[in-house]
PDB file of C-alpha atoms in Angstrom:
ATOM      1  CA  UNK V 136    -104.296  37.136  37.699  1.00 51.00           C
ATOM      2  CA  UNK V 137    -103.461  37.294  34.170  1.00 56.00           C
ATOM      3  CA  UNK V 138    -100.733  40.270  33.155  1.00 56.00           C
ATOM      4  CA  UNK V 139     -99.771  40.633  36.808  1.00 55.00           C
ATOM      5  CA  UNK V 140     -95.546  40.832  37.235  1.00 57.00           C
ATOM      6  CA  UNK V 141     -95.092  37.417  39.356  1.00 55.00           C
ATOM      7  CA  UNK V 142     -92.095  37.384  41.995  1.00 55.00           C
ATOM      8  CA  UNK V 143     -90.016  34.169  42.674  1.00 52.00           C
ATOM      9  CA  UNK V 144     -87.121  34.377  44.848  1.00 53.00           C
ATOM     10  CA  UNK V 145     -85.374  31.627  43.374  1.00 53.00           C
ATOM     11  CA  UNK V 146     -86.635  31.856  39.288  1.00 52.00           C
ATOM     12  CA  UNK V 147     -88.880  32.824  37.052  1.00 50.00           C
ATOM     13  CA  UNK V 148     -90.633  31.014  34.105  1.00 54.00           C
ATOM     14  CA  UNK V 149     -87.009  30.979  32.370  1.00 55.00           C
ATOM     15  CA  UNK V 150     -85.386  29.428  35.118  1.00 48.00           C
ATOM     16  CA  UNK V 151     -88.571  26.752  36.346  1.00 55.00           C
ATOM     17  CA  UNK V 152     -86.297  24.536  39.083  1.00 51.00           C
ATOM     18  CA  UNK V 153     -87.049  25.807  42.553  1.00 56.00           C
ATOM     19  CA  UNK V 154     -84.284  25.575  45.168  1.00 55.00           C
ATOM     20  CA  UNK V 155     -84.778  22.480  46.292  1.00 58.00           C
ATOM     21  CA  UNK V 156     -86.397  20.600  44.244  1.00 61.00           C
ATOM     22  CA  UNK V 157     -85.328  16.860  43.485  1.00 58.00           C
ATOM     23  CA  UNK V 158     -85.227  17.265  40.021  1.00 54.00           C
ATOM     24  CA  UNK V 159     -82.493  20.399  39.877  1.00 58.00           C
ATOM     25  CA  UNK V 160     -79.284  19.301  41.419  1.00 61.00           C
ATOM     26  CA  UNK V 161     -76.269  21.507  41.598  1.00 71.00           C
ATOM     27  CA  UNK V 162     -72.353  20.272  41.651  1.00 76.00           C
ATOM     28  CA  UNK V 163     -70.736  22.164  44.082  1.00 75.00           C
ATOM     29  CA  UNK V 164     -67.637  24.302  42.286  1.00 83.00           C
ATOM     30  CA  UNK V 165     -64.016  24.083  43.095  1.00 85.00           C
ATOM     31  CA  UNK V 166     -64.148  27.483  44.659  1.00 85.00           C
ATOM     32  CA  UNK V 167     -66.548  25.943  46.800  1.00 87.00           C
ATOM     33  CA  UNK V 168     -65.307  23.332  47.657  1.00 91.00           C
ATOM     34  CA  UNK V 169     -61.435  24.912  48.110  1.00 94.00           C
ATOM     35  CA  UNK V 170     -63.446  26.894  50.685  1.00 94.00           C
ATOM     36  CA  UNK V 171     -64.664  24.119  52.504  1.00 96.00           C
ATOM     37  CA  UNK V 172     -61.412  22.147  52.333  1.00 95.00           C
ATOM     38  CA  UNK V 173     -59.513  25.598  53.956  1.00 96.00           C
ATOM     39  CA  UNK V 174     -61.633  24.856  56.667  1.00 96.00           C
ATOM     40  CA  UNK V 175     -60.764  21.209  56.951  1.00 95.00           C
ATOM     41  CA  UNK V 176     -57.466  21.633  56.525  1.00 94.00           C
ATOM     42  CA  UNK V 177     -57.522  24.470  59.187  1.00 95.00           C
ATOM     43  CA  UNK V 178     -59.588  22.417  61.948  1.00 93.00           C
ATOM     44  CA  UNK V 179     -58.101  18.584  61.347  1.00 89.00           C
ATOM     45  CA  UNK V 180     -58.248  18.186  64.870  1.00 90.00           C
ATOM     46  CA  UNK V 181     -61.358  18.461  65.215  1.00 92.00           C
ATOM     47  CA  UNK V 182     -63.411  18.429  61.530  1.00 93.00           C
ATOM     48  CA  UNK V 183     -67.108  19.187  63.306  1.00 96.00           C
ATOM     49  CA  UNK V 184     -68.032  22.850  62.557  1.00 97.00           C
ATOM     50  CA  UNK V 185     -70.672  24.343  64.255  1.00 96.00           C
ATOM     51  CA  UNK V 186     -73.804  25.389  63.164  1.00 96.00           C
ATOM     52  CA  UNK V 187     -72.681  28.876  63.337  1.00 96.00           C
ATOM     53  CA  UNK V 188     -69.472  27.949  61.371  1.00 96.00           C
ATOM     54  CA  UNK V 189     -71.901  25.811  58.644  1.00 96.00           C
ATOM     55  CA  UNK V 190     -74.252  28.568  58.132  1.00 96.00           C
ATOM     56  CA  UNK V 191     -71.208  30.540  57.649  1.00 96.00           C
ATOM     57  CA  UNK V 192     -69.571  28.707  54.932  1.00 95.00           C
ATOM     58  CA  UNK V 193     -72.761  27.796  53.312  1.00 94.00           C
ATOM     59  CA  UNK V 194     -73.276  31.930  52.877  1.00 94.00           C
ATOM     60  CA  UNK V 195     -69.745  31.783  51.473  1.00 92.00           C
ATOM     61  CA  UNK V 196     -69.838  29.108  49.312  1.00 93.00           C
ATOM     62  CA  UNK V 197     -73.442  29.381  47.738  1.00 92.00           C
ATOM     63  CA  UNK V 198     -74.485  25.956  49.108  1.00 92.00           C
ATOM     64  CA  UNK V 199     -76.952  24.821  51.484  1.00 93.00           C
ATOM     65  CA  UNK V 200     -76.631  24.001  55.045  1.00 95.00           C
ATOM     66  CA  UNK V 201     -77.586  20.233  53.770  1.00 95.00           C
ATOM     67  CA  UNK V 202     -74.990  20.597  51.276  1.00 94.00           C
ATOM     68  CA  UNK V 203     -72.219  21.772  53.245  1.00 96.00           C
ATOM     69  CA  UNK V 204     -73.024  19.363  56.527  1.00 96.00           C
ATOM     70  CA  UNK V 205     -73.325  16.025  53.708  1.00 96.00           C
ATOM     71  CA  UNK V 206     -69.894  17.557  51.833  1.00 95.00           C
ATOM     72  CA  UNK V 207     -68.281  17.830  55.474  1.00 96.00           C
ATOM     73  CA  UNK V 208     -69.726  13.950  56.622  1.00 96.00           C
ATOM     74  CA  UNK V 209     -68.369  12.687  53.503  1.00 95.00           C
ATOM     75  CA  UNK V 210     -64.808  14.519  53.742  1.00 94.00           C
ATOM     76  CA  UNK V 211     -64.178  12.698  57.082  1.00 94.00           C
ATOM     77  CA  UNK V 212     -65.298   9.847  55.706  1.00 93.00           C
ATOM     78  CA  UNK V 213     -62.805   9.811  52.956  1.00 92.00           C
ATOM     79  CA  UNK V 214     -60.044  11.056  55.619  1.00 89.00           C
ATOM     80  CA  UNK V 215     -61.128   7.939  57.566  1.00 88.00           C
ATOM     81  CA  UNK V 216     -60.880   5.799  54.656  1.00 87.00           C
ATOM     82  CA  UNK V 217     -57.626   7.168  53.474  1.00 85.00           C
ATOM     83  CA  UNK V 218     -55.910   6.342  56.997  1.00 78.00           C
ATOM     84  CA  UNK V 219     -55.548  10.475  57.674  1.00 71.00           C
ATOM     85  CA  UNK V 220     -57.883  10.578  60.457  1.00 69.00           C
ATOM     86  CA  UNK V 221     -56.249  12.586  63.027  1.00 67.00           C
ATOM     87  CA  UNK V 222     -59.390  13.537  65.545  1.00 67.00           C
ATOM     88  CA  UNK V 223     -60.951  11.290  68.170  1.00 68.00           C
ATOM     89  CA  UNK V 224     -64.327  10.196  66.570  1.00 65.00           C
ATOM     90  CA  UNK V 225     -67.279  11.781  67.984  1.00 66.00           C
ATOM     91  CA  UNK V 226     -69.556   9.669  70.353  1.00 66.00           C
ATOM     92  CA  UNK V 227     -73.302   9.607  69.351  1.00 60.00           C
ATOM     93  CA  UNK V 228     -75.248  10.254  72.264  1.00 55.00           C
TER      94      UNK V 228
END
């Protein structure tokens, strides 16, 4: 279809990454982030948002719902780490 108008939801020719695509990774941004870290800060009892709560802040901060559950796994990770844990870890079952 040669001189047809194409429509990407994510790009054009200009802008060639698609959304997730390996080779195009995004940094998250501080106001992302100082969005995410509200909510930690906020729920430090108990650092597990729900799906409803990650969809959410993933709306709000621009991310994905990948991105914002991986930022949120390593954020208690690093609160483990830095001796700040204050929640009862989760049981896997």
């Amino acid at each position: 279809m040669t001189g047809a108008i194409s429509y990407h939801p994510y790009g054009s020719a200009a802008y060639p990454y698609q959304l997730n695509d390996p080779a195009y990774r995004k940094n998250a941004t501080r106001d992302a982030t100082a969005t995410l870290k509200a909510w930690l800060n906020e729920h430090r009892k108990n650092p597990y948002p729900t799906k409803g709560e990650k969809i959410m802040l993933a709306i709000i901060t621009k991310m994905t719902l990948t991105q914002v559950s991986t930022w949120f796994a390593n954020a208690r990770r690093r609160l483990k780490k830095e001796n700040k844990m204050t929640w009862a870890p989760r049981n896997k079952s």
